[in-house]
Structures are given as structure tokens and as C-alpha cells.
């Protein structure tokens, strides 16, 4: 049954922004520094949504218990901070969607597991307009996704209930987070899907193959 929507919250990597091209550069730069063979773009791209630890495991085939793991991860993050907005851009249709939301007095924001040290400079560089009304990073909560705490905080900041928020993501943890908070959920299949992953298993309320398909879904709740 339709219900009023006050805000639309997005996951960042793989949903709002295509950040993979910059991760491809820095992961392969790190591999070159360590005199290792580089990886194909699509292999790195599939792992971007899982964060820096997953990328180190992917690139070096080592676990967190390895003494080289954390130094390599810190070097990756150092390289990324210097190269996090060179090739990154909103997915096709996102800028138009954000403008349409503004035209309909619907706020938008970000709930991401990407730390603020990387999220905030990236968003400042991109200067998306209108700017997000809420940006929630792991630094701002005790529990990260799939825990719903980020969306509870967003609802407080936005002055609405979680039931008045649509949350959009490209990973099961995003949809689990949204459903646990009581939000309407949209799963995107244009993001960073791992091999053999079935997005339908996330049990999102809706699915889209392109950001251009999001607004017609939102309209059904207005």
C-alpha cells in the first residue's frame, strides 16, 4: 500500500557512485609496488563493495592474520586517498534522479560502510547538486551495515520515520539494513555483483537494472 516518502538514501560504492575505476588503479598500483602481477579490471570491480580488507585478500591471497595484511591495507588506503575522485562519477541516471527528487521536495542522503575520511573528500570533490541532506559513515554509528543503526540515525537527521525512507543498495547487507530499519528497499543490479551472486536472494522490495528505473518506483509511493 502506498505511503508517503520523505527521503531516499543510497549506498555509496556501486549504487550512487561508480568508484571501481579508481580502485582498479590503486589496487594494481599496490600490486606493482609489491612486484606482483596486476589483476583484470572486472575482478577488482566485483570486490569493491566489500571494502579494503576484501580487496587485499583478493589481490594478495592472504588472510588478516598474515603479518603483511595490515601494512598492505594501510598502503592501499593511502593510495586511494590520493586517487579517490580521479575517475569516479555517479552512475548514469543518478544526477537526473537527484534533481527530480529535489523538484519533488524529497531529500536524499548516503548510508555507507566507507569511512568518513574517504567519503567526505570524495563527495566534496564531486560537488553533487543539490547536496545530500544526510551522510552517514561507519564513524557516526556503533554498528555498521547490515545493522539498521545508520538508517535510524538518518531518519533522525532528516526528521522522518524510517518507514518514510527508501533505501537503495547493490549488496545483500544494504537490503538487510533497510528491511531491518523498516524502510522500503530497492536492490540495484548495475553495481558490483560478485560472481554467481543472485540479487533476487536479497529479497528487496524492488529491483532495477539502471538508475533510470528508480524514479518510476518512487512515484508509486507518493
JSON list of C-alpha atoms in Angstrom, two decimals:
[
{"chain": "A", "resi": 1, "resn": "UNK", "atom": "CA", "xyz": [0.00, 0.00, 0.00]},
{"chain": "A", "resi": 2, "resn": "UNK", "atom": "CA", "xyz": [1.44, 3.42, -0.94]},
{"chain": "A", "resi": 3, "resn": "UNK", "atom": "CA", "xyz": [2.89, 5.52, 1.87]},
{"chain": "A", "resi": 4, "resn": "UNK", "atom": "CA", "xyz": [4.41, 8.98, 1.84]},
{"chain": "A", "resi": 5, "resn": "UNK", "atom": "CA", "xyz": [8.14, 9.18, 1.14]},
{"chain": "A", "resi": 6, "resn": "UNK", "atom": "CA", "xyz": [10.23, 11.86, 2.82]},
{"chain": "A", "resi": 7, "resn": "UNK", "atom": "CA", "xyz": [13.73, 10.79, 1.73]},
{"chain": "A", "resi": 8, "resn": "UNK", "atom": "CA", "xyz": [15.77, 8.45, -0.44]},
{"chain": "A", "resi": 9, "resn": "UNK", "atom": "CA", "xyz": [19.02, 7.09, 1.00]},
{"chain": "A", "resi": 10, "resn": "UNK", "atom": "CA", "xyz": [21.72, 5.50, -1.15]},
{"chain": "A", "resi": 11, "resn": "UNK", "atom": "CA", "xyz": [24.57, 3.14, -0.54]},
{"chain": "A", "resi": 12, "resn": "UNK", "atom": "CA", "xyz": [27.70, 4.77, -1.99]},
{"chain": "A", "resi": 13, "resn": "UNK", "atom": "CA", "xyz": [30.05, 2.38, -3.84]},
{"chain": "A", "resi": 14, "resn": "UNK", "atom": "CA", "xyz": [28.23, 0.51, -6.58]},
{"chain": "A", "resi": 15, "resn": "UNK", "atom": "CA", "xyz": [24.90, 2.28, -6.05]},
{"chain": "A", "resi": 16, "resn": "UNK", "atom": "CA", "xyz": [25.30, 6.06, -6.14]},
{"chain": "A", "resi": 17, "resn": "UNK", "atom": "CA", "xyz": [28.85, 6.23, -7.49]},
{"chain": "A", "resi": 18, "resn": "UNK", "atom": "CA", "xyz": [30.94, 4.11, -9.81]},
{"chain": "A", "resi": 19, "resn": "UNK", "atom": "CA", "xyz": [34.09, 4.14, -7.66]},
{"chain": "A", "resi": 20, "resn": "UNK", "atom": "CA", "xyz": [35.59, 0.98, -9.14]},
{"chain": "A", "resi": 21, "resn": "UNK", "atom": "CA", "xyz": [37.80, 2.68, -11.77]},
{"chain": "A", "resi": 22, "resn": "UNK", "atom": "CA", "xyz": [39.82, 4.40, -9.04]},
{"chain": "A", "resi": 23, "resn": "UNK", "atom": "CA", "xyz": [40.06, 1.17, -7.01]},
{"chain": "A", "resi": 24, "resn": "UNK", "atom": "CA", "xyz": [41.32, -0.64, -10.11]},
{"chain": "A", "resi": 25, "resn": "UNK", "atom": "CA", "xyz": [44.14, 1.88, -10.40]},
{"chain": "A", "resi": 26, "resn": "UNK", "atom": "CA", "xyz": [45.22, 1.79, -6.76]},
{"chain": "A", "resi": 27, "resn": "UNK", "atom": "CA", "xyz": [44.95, -1.99, -6.27]},
{"chain": "A", "resi": 28, "resn": "UNK", "atom": "CA", "xyz": [47.10, -2.56, -9.34]},
{"chain": "A", "resi": 29, "resn": "UNK", "atom": "CA", "xyz": [49.49, 0.19, -8.27]},
{"chain": "A", "resi": 30, "resn": "UNK", "atom": "CA", "xyz": [49.93, -1.60, -4.95]},
{"chain": "A", "resi": 31, "resn": "UNK", "atom": "CA", "xyz": [50.48, -4.92, -6.73]},
{"chain": "A", "resi": 32, "resn": "UNK", "atom": "CA", "xyz": [53.16, -3.29, -8.91]},
{"chain": "A", "resi": 33, "resn": "UNK", "atom": "CA", "xyz": [54.85, -1.86, -5.82]},
{"chain": "A", "resi": 34, "resn": "UNK", "atom": "CA", "xyz": [54.99, -5.38, -4.41]},
{"chain": "A", "resi": 35, "resn": "UNK", "atom": "CA", "xyz": [56.25, -6.73, -7.75]},
{"chain": "A", "resi": 36, "resn": "UNK", "atom": "CA", "xyz": [53.11, -8.82, -8.21]},
{"chain": "A", "resi": 37, "resn": "UNK", "atom": "CA", "xyz": [51.14, -9.30, -11.44]},
{"chain": "A", "resi": 38, "resn": "UNK", "atom": "CA", "xyz": [48.18, -6.95, -11.83]},
{"chain": "A", "resi": 39, "resn": "UNK", "atom": "CA", "xyz": [44.55, -8.07, -11.87]},
{"chain": "A", "resi": 40, "resn": "UNK", "atom": "CA", "xyz": [41.91, -7.62, -14.56]},
{"chain": "A", "resi": 41, "resn": "UNK", "atom": "CA", "xyz": [39.54, -4.69, -14.06]},
{"chain": "A", "resi": 42, "resn": "UNK", "atom": "CA", "xyz": [36.43, -6.86, -13.71]},
{"chain": "A", "resi": 43, "resn": "UNK", "atom": "CA", "xyz": [37.97, -8.98, -10.94]},
{"chain": "A", "resi": 44, "resn": "UNK", "atom": "CA", "xyz": [38.72, -5.90, -8.83]},
{"chain": "A", "resi": 45, "resn": "UNK", "atom": "CA", "xyz": [35.37, -4.31, -9.71]},
{"chain": "A", "resi": 46, "resn": "UNK", "atom": "CA", "xyz": [33.42, -7.28, -8.32]},
{"chain": "A", "resi": 47, "resn": "UNK", "atom": "CA", "xyz": [35.09, -6.89, -4.92]},
{"chain": "A", "resi": 48, "resn": "UNK", "atom": "CA", "xyz": [34.84, -3.12, -4.43]},
{"chain": "A", "resi": 49, "resn": "UNK", "atom": "CA", "xyz": [31.64, -3.14, -2.35]},
{"chain": "A", "resi": 50, "resn": "UNK", "atom": "CA", "xyz": [33.28, -5.41, 0.23]},
{"chain": "A", "resi": 51, "resn": "UNK", "atom": "CA", "xyz": [35.89, -2.85, 1.29]},
{"chain": "A", "resi": 52, "resn": "UNK", "atom": "CA", "xyz": [39.65, -2.64, 1.69]},
{"chain": "A", "resi": 53, "resn": "UNK", "atom": "CA", "xyz": [40.09, -5.89, 3.61]},
{"chain": "A", "resi": 54, "resn": "UNK", "atom": "CA", "xyz": [38.37, -7.87, 0.88]},
{"chain": "A", "resi": 55, "resn": "UNK", "atom": "CA", "xyz": [40.48, -6.17, -1.79]},
{"chain": "A", "resi": 56, "resn": "UNK", "atom": "CA", "xyz": [43.72, -7.11, -0.02]},
{"chain": "A", "resi": 57, "resn": "UNK", "atom": "CA", "xyz": [42.53, -10.72, 0.34]},
{"chain": "A", "resi": 58, "resn": "UNK", "atom": "CA", "xyz": [41.61, -10.70, -3.34]},
{"chain": "A", "resi": 59, "resn": "UNK", "atom": "CA", "xyz": [44.85, -9.13, -4.57]},
{"chain": "A", "resi": 60, "resn": "UNK", "atom": "CA", "xyz": [47.35, -10.97, -2.38]},
{"chain": "A", "resi": 61, "resn": "UNK", "atom": "CA", "xyz": [45.51, -14.18, -1.45]},
{"chain": "A", "resi": 62, "resn": "UNK", "atom": "CA", "xyz": [46.30, -13.69, 2.24]},
{"chain": "A", "resi": 63, "resn": "UNK", "atom": "CA", "xyz": [44.18, -13.57, 5.39]},
{"chain": "A", "resi": 64, "resn": "UNK", "atom": "CA", "xyz": [44.00, -10.90, 8.10]},
{"chain": "A", "resi": 65, "resn": "UNK", "atom": "CA", "xyz": [46.27, -12.99, 10.34]},
{"chain": "A", "resi": 66, "resn": "UNK", "atom": "CA", "xyz": [49.16, -12.55, 7.90]},
{"chain": "A", "resi": 67, "resn": "UNK", "atom": "CA", "xyz": [51.68, -10.00, 9.29]},
{"chain": "A", "resi": 68, "resn": "UNK", "atom": "CA", "xyz": [51.76, -8.27, 5.90]},
{"chain": "A", "resi": 69, "resn": "UNK", "atom": "CA", "xyz": [47.99, -7.87, 5.71]},
{"chain": "A", "resi": 70, "resn": "UNK", "atom": "CA", "xyz": [47.52, -4.65, 7.68]},
{"chain": "A", "resi": 71, "resn": "UNK", "atom": "CA", "xyz": [50.59, -2.83, 6.25]},
{"chain": "A", "resi": 72, "resn": "UNK", "atom": "CA", "xyz": [49.33, -3.64, 2.75]},
{"chain": "A", "resi": 73, "resn": "UNK", "atom": "CA", "xyz": [45.81, -2.48, 3.62]},
{"chain": "A", "resi": 74, "resn": "UNK", "atom": "CA", "xyz": [47.09, 0.80, 5.05]},
{"chain": "A", "resi": 75, "resn": "UNK", "atom": "CA", "xyz": [49.17, 1.39, 1.92]},
{"chain": "A", "resi": 76, "resn": "UNK", "atom": "CA", "xyz": [46.11, 0.68, -0.23]},
{"chain": "A", "resi": 77, "resn": "UNK", "atom": "CA", "xyz": [44.09, 3.24, 1.73]},
{"chain": "A", "resi": 78, "resn": "UNK", "atom": "CA", "xyz": [46.91, 5.77, 1.44]},
{"chain": "A", "resi": 79, "resn": "UNK", "atom": "CA", "xyz": [46.99, 5.32, -2.32]},
{"chain": "A", "resi": 80, "resn": "UNK", "atom": "CA", "xyz": [43.20, 5.52, -2.53]},
{"chain": "A", "resi": 81, "resn": "UNK", "atom": "CA", "xyz": [43.01, 8.77, -0.58]},
{"chain": "A", "resi": 82, "resn": "UNK", "atom": "CA", "xyz": [45.30, 10.32, -3.22]},
{"chain": "A", "resi": 83, "resn": "UNK", "atom": "CA", "xyz": [43.26, 8.86, -6.10]},
{"chain": "A", "resi": 84, "resn": "UNK", "atom": "CA", "xyz": [39.65, 8.56, -4.94]},
{"chain": "A", "resi": 85, "resn": "UNK", "atom": "CA", "xyz": [37.96, 11.04, -7.25]},
{"chain": "A", "resi": 86, "resn": "UNK", "atom": "CA", "xyz": [40.00, 10.87, -10.45]},
{"chain": "A", "resi": 87, "resn": "UNK", "atom": "CA", "xyz": [37.76, 8.51, -12.41]},
{"chain": "A", "resi": 88, "resn": "UNK", "atom": "CA", "xyz": [34.82, 8.13, -10.00]},
{"chain": "A", "resi": 89, "resn": "UNK", "atom": "CA", "xyz": [31.48, 9.51, -11.15]},
{"chain": "A", "resi": 90, "resn": "UNK", "atom": "CA", "xyz": [27.77, 9.00, -10.50]},
{"chain": "A", "resi": 91, "resn": "UNK", "atom": "CA", "xyz": [26.19, 6.09, -12.32]},
{"chain": "A", "resi": 92, "resn": "UNK", "atom": "CA", "xyz": [24.16, 7.05, -15.41]},
{"chain": "A", "resi": 93, "resn": "UNK", "atom": "CA", "xyz": [20.82, 8.49, -14.36]},
{"chain": "A", "resi": 94, "resn": "UNK", "atom": "CA", "xyz": [21.84, 9.38, -10.80]},
{"chain": "A", "resi": 95, "resn": "UNK", "atom": "CA", "xyz": [22.29, 13.13, -11.33]},
{"chain": "A", "resi": 96, "resn": "UNK", "atom": "CA", "xyz": [18.91, 13.34, -13.07]},
{"chain": "A", "resi": 97, "resn": "UNK", "atom": "CA", "xyz": [17.31, 11.32, -10.27]},
{"chain": "A", "resi": 98, "resn": "UNK", "atom": "CA", "xyz": [18.69, 13.62, -7.58]},
{"chain": "A", "resi": 99, "resn": "UNK", "atom": "CA", "xyz": [17.36, 16.66, -9.41]},
{"chain": "A", "resi": 100, "resn": "UNK", "atom": "CA", "xyz": [13.96, 15.01, -9.78]},
{"chain": "A", "resi": 101, "resn": "UNK", "atom": "CA", "xyz": [13.92, 14.26, -6.05]},
{"chain": "A", "resi": 102, "resn": "UNK", "atom": "CA", "xyz": [14.69, 17.92, -5.32]},
{"chain": "A", "resi": 103, "resn": "UNK", "atom": "CA", "xyz": [11.93, 19.05, -7.68]},
{"chain": "A", "resi": 104, "resn": "UNK", "atom": "CA", "xyz": [9.52, 16.91, -5.67]},
{"chain": "A", "resi": 105, "resn": "UNK", "atom": "CA", "xyz": [10.78, 18.07, -2.25]},
{"chain": "A", "resi": 106, "resn": "UNK", "atom": "CA", "xyz": [12.26, 14.68, -1.40]},
{"chain": "A", "resi": 107, "resn": "UNK", "atom": "CA", "xyz": [15.56, 14.75, 0.49]},
{"chain": "A", "resi": 108, "resn": "UNK", "atom": "CA", "xyz": [18.41, 12.41, -0.41]},
{"chain": "A", "resi": 109, "resn": "UNK", "atom": "CA", "xyz": [21.35, 11.07, 1.51]},
{"chain": "A", "resi": 110, "resn": "UNK", "atom": "CA", "xyz": [24.03, 8.41, 1.84]},
{"chain": "A", "resi": 111, "resn": "UNK", "atom": "CA", "xyz": [24.43, 5.49, 4.25]},
{"chain": "A", "resi": 112, "resn": "UNK", "atom": "CA", "xyz": [27.75, 3.77, 3.58]},
{"chain": "A", "resi": 113, "resn": "UNK", "atom": "CA", "xyz": [30.31, 1.50, 5.21]},
{"chain": "A", "resi": 114, "resn": "UNK", "atom": "CA", "xyz": [33.02, 3.65, 3.60]},
{"chain": "A", "resi": 115, "resn": "UNK", "atom": "CA", "xyz": [34.79, 5.65, 6.36]},
{"chain": "A", "resi": 116, "resn": "UNK", "atom": "CA", "xyz": [34.24, 9.40, 6.51]},
{"chain": "A", "resi": 117, "resn": "UNK", "atom": "CA", "xyz": [37.94, 10.04, 5.76]},
{"chain": "A", "resi": 118, "resn": "UNK", "atom": "CA", "xyz": [37.28, 8.81, 2.21]},
{"chain": "A", "resi": 119, "resn": "UNK", "atom": "CA", "xyz": [33.58, 9.54, 1.78]},
{"chain": "A", "resi": 120, "resn": "UNK", "atom": "CA", "xyz": [33.58, 13.23, 2.71]},
{"chain": "A", "resi": 121, "resn": "UNK", "atom": "CA", "xyz": [36.53, 14.33, 0.50]},
{"chain": "A", "resi": 122, "resn": "UNK", "atom": "CA", "xyz": [35.08, 12.32, -2.38]},
{"chain": "A", "resi": 123, "resn": "UNK", "atom": "CA", "xyz": [31.68, 13.95, -2.07]},
{"chain": "A", "resi": 124, "resn": "UNK", "atom": "CA", "xyz": [33.30, 17.39, -1.73]},
{"chain": "A", "resi": 125, "resn": "UNK", "atom": "CA", "xyz": [35.26, 16.81, -4.95]},
{"chain": "A", "resi": 126, "resn": "UNK", "atom": "CA", "xyz": [32.19, 15.63, -6.87]},
{"chain": "A", "resi": 127, "resn": "UNK", "atom": "CA", "xyz": [30.07, 18.55, -5.56]},
{"chain": "A", "resi": 128, "resn": "UNK", "atom": "CA", "xyz": [26.78, 16.85, -6.43]},
{"chain": "A", "resi": 129, "resn": "UNK", "atom": "CA", "xyz": [23.82, 19.24, -6.55]},
{"chain": "A", "resi": 130, "resn": "UNK", "atom": "CA", "xyz": [21.67, 19.54, -4.62]},
{"chain": "A", "resi": 131, "resn": "UNK", "atom": "CA", "xyz": [23.97, 18.20, -1.89]},
{"chain": "A", "resi": 132, "resn": "UNK", "atom": "CA", "xyz": [22.95, 15.26, 0.30]},
{"chain": "A", "resi": 133, "resn": "UNK", "atom": "CA", "xyz": [20.91, 16.14, 3.38]},
{"chain": "A", "resi": 134, "resn": "UNK", "atom": "CA", "xyz": [22.46, 13.29, 5.36]},
{"chain": "A", "resi": 135, "resn": "UNK", "atom": "CA", "xyz": [25.76, 11.40, 5.02]},
{"chain": "A", "resi": 136, "resn": "UNK", "atom": "CA", "xyz": [26.14, 8.51, 7.45]},
{"chain": "A", "resi": 137, "resn": "UNK", "atom": "CA", "xyz": [29.51, 6.70, 7.61]},
{"chain": "A", "resi": 138, "resn": "UNK", "atom": "CA", "xyz": [30.75, 3.97, 9.98]},
{"chain": "A", "resi": 139, "resn": "UNK", "atom": "CA", "xyz": [32.37, 6.70, 12.08]},
{"chain": "A", "resi": 140, "resn": "UNK", "atom": "CA", "xyz": [28.94, 8.03, 13.01]},
{"chain": "A", "resi": 141, "resn": "UNK", "atom": "CA", "xyz": [27.45, 4.82, 14.45]},
{"chain": "A", "resi": 142, "resn": "UNK", "atom": "CA", "xyz": [28.37, 1.94, 16.74]},
{"chain": "A", "resi": 143, "resn": "UNK", "atom": "CA", "xyz": [27.17, -0.74, 14.36]},
{"chain": "A", "resi": 144, "resn": "UNK", "atom": "CA", "xyz": [27.69, -0.80, 10.59]},
{"chain": "A", "resi": 145, "resn": "UNK", "atom": "CA", "xyz": [25.51, -2.36, 7.91]},
{"chain": "A", "resi": 146, "resn": "UNK", "atom": "CA", "xyz": [23.71, -4.74, 7.83]},
{"chain": "A", "resi": 147, "resn": "UNK", "atom": "CA", "xyz": [22.75, -3.33, 11.25]},
{"chain": "A", "resi": 148, "resn": "UNK", "atom": "CA", "xyz": [19.98, -0.71, 10.76]},
{"chain": "A", "resi": 149, "resn": "UNK", "atom": "CA", "xyz": [21.58, 1.93, 13.02]},
{"chain": "A", "resi": 150, "resn": "UNK", "atom": "CA", "xyz": [22.73, 4.09, 10.09]},
{"chain": "A", "resi": 151, "resn": "UNK", "atom": "CA", "xyz": [19.19, 4.43, 8.77]},
{"chain": "A", "resi": 152, "resn": "UNK", "atom": "CA", "xyz": [17.78, 5.13, 12.23]},
{"chain": "A", "resi": 153, "resn": "UNK", "atom": "CA", "xyz": [20.29, 7.98, 12.53]},
{"chain": "A", "resi": 154, "resn": "UNK", "atom": "CA", "xyz": [19.41, 9.20, 9.04]},
{"chain": "A", "resi": 155, "resn": "UNK", "atom": "CA", "xyz": [15.72, 9.31, 9.92]},
{"chain": "A", "resi": 156, "resn": "UNK", "atom": "CA", "xyz": [16.54, 11.43, 12.97]},
{"chain": "A", "resi": 157, "resn": "UNK", "atom": "CA", "xyz": [18.66, 13.82, 10.91]},
{"chain": "A", "resi": 158, "resn": "UNK", "atom": "CA", "xyz": [16.02, 14.04, 8.18]},
{"chain": "A", "resi": 159, "resn": "UNK", "atom": "CA", "xyz": [13.09, 14.46, 10.56]},
{"chain": "A", "resi": 160, "resn": "UNK", "atom": "CA", "xyz": [11.09, 11.48, 9.39]},
{"chain": "A", "resi": 161, "resn": "UNK", "atom": "CA", "xyz": [10.41, 7.88, 10.29]},
{"chain": "A", "resi": 162, "resn": "UNK", "atom": "CA", "xyz": [12.39, 5.00, 8.72]},
{"chain": "A", "resi": 163, "resn": "UNK", "atom": "CA", "xyz": [9.12, 3.94, 7.07]},
{"chain": "A", "resi": 164, "resn": "UNK", "atom": "CA", "xyz": [9.24, 7.22, 5.10]},
{"chain": "A", "resi": 165, "resn": "UNK", "atom": "CA", "xyz": [12.68, 6.35, 3.65]},
{"chain": "A", "resi": 166, "resn": "UNK", "atom": "CA", "xyz": [13.56, 4.35, 0.56]},
{"chain": "A", "resi": 167, "resn": "UNK", "atom": "CA", "xyz": [16.99, 2.75, 0.84]},
{"chain": "A", "resi": 168, "resn": "UNK", "atom": "CA", "xyz": [18.84, 1.71, -2.31]},
{"chain": "A", "resi": 169, "resn": "UNK", "atom": "CA", "xyz": [21.84, -0.62, -2.44]},
{"chain": "A", "resi": 170, "resn": "UNK", "atom": "CA", "xyz": [23.83, -3.11, -4.50]},
{"chain": "A", "resi": 171, "resn": "UNK", "atom": "CA", "xyz": [24.54, -5.70, -1.80]},
{"chain": "A", "resi": 172, "resn": "UNK", "atom": "CA", "xyz": [22.57, -8.01, 0.47]},
{"chain": "A", "resi": 173, "resn": "UNK", "atom": "CA", "xyz": [23.82, -6.15, 3.55]},
{"chain": "A", "resi": 174, "resn": "UNK", "atom": "CA", "xyz": [22.22, -2.95, 2.19]},
{"chain": "A", "resi": 175, "resn": "UNK", "atom": "CA", "xyz": [18.86, -4.61, 1.73]},
{"chain": "A", "resi": 176, "resn": "UNK", "atom": "CA", "xyz": [19.10, -6.35, 5.13]},
{"chain": "A", "resi": 177, "resn": "UNK", "atom": "CA", "xyz": [19.88, -2.97, 6.70]},
{"chain": "A", "resi": 178, "resn": "UNK", "atom": "CA", "xyz": [16.92, -1.29, 5.01]},
{"chain": "A", "resi": 179, "resn": "UNK", "atom": "CA", "xyz": [14.47, -4.07, 5.82]},
{"chain": "A", "resi": 180, "resn": "UNK", "atom": "CA", "xyz": [15.58, -4.20, 9.47]},
{"chain": "A", "resi": 181, "resn": "UNK", "atom": "CA", "xyz": [15.03, -0.44, 9.74]},
{"chain": "A", "resi": 182, "resn": "UNK", "atom": "CA", "xyz": [11.56, -0.66, 8.22]},
{"chain": "A", "resi": 183, "resn": "UNK", "atom": "CA", "xyz": [12.47, 1.17, 5.03]},
{"chain": "A", "resi": 184, "resn": "UNK", "atom": "CA", "xyz": [11.31, 0.40, 1.51]},
{"chain": "A", "resi": 185, "resn": "UNK", "atom": "CA", "xyz": [14.25, -1.25, -0.28]},
{"chain": "A", "resi": 186, "resn": "UNK", "atom": "CA", "xyz": [15.46, -1.16, -3.87]},
{"chain": "A", "resi": 187, "resn": "UNK", "atom": "CA", "xyz": [18.22, -3.52, -4.99]},
{"chain": "A", "resi": 188, "resn": "UNK", "atom": "CA", "xyz": [20.34, -2.36, -7.92]},
{"chain": "A", "resi": 189, "resn": "UNK", "atom": "CA", "xyz": [21.87, -4.91, -10.26]},
{"chain": "A", "resi": 190, "resn": "UNK", "atom": "CA", "xyz": [24.13, -2.43, -12.07]},
{"chain": "A", "resi": 191, "resn": "UNK", "atom": "CA", "xyz": [26.56, -2.31, -9.12]},
{"chain": "A", "resi": 192, "resn": "UNK", "atom": "CA", "xyz": [29.38, -4.58, -8.03]},
{"chain": "A", "resi": 193, "resn": "UNK", "atom": "CA", "xyz": [27.97, -8.09, -8.05]},
{"chain": "A", "resi": 194, "resn": "UNK", "atom": "CA", "xyz": [30.25, -10.95, -7.15]},
{"chain": "A", "resi": 195, "resn": "UNK", "atom": "CA", "xyz": [30.47, -13.97, -9.43]},
{"chain": "A", "resi": 196, "resn": "UNK", "atom": "CA", "xyz": [27.43, -16.25, -9.22]},
{"chain": "A", "resi": 197, "resn": "UNK", "atom": "CA", "xyz": [25.62, -13.83, -6.88]},
{"chain": "A", "resi": 198, "resn": "UNK", "atom": "CA", "xyz": [21.84, -13.83, -7.23]},
{"chain": "A", "resi": 199, "resn": "UNK", "atom": "CA", "xyz": [20.37, -10.43, -6.29]},
{"chain": "A", "resi": 200, "resn": "UNK", "atom": "CA", "xyz": [16.88, -11.93, -6.01]},
{"chain": "A", "resi": 201, "resn": "UNK", "atom": "CA", "xyz": [18.10, -13.72, -2.87]},
{"chain": "A", "resi": 202, "resn": "UNK", "atom": "CA", "xyz": [18.35, -10.33, -1.13]},
{"chain": "A", "resi": 203, "resn": "UNK", "atom": "CA", "xyz": [14.52, -10.13, -1.01]},
{"chain": "A", "resi": 204, "resn": "UNK", "atom": "CA", "xyz": [14.41, -6.42, -1.80]},
{"chain": "A", "resi": 205, "resn": "UNK", "atom": "CA", "xyz": [11.01, -4.80, -2.31]},
{"chain": "A", "resi": 206, "resn": "UNK", "atom": "CA", "xyz": [12.05, -3.73, -5.83]},
{"chain": "A", "resi": 207, "resn": "UNK", "atom": "CA", "xyz": [14.93, -4.24, -8.25]},
{"chain": "A", "resi": 208, "resn": "UNK", "atom": "CA", "xyz": [16.36, -2.05, -11.00]},
{"chain": "A", "resi": 209, "resn": "UNK", "atom": "CA", "xyz": [18.92, -2.64, -13.74]},
{"chain": "A", "resi": 210, "resn": "UNK", "atom": "CA", "xyz": [19.57, 1.07, -14.19]},
{"chain": "A", "resi": 211, "resn": "UNK", "atom": "CA", "xyz": [19.27, 4.21, -12.08]},
{"chain": "A", "resi": 212, "resn": "UNK", "atom": "CA", "xyz": [16.83, 5.47, -14.71]},
{"chain": "A", "resi": 213, "resn": "UNK", "atom": "CA", "xyz": [14.33, 2.90, -13.39]},
{"chain": "A", "resi": 214, "resn": "UNK", "atom": "CA", "xyz": [14.34, 4.21, -9.81]},
{"chain": "A", "resi": 215, "resn": "UNK", "atom": "CA", "xyz": [12.07, 7.26, -10.09]},
{"chain": "A", "resi": 216, "resn": "UNK", "atom": "CA", "xyz": [9.05, 5.35, -11.50]},
{"chain": "A", "resi": 217, "resn": "UNK", "atom": "CA", "xyz": [9.22, 3.11, -8.40]},
{"chain": "A", "resi": 218, "resn": "UNK", "atom": "CA", "xyz": [9.45, 6.09, -6.06]},
{"chain": "A", "resi": 219, "resn": "UNK", "atom": "CA", "xyz": [6.42, 7.64, -7.75]},
{"chain": "A", "resi": 220, "resn": "UNK", "atom": "CA", "xyz": [4.27, 4.68, -6.73]},
{"chain": "A", "resi": 221, "resn": "UNK", "atom": "CA", "xyz": [4.79, 5.68, -3.07]},
{"chain": "A", "resi": 222, "resn": "UNK", "atom": "CA", "xyz": [3.93, 9.38, -3.45]}
]
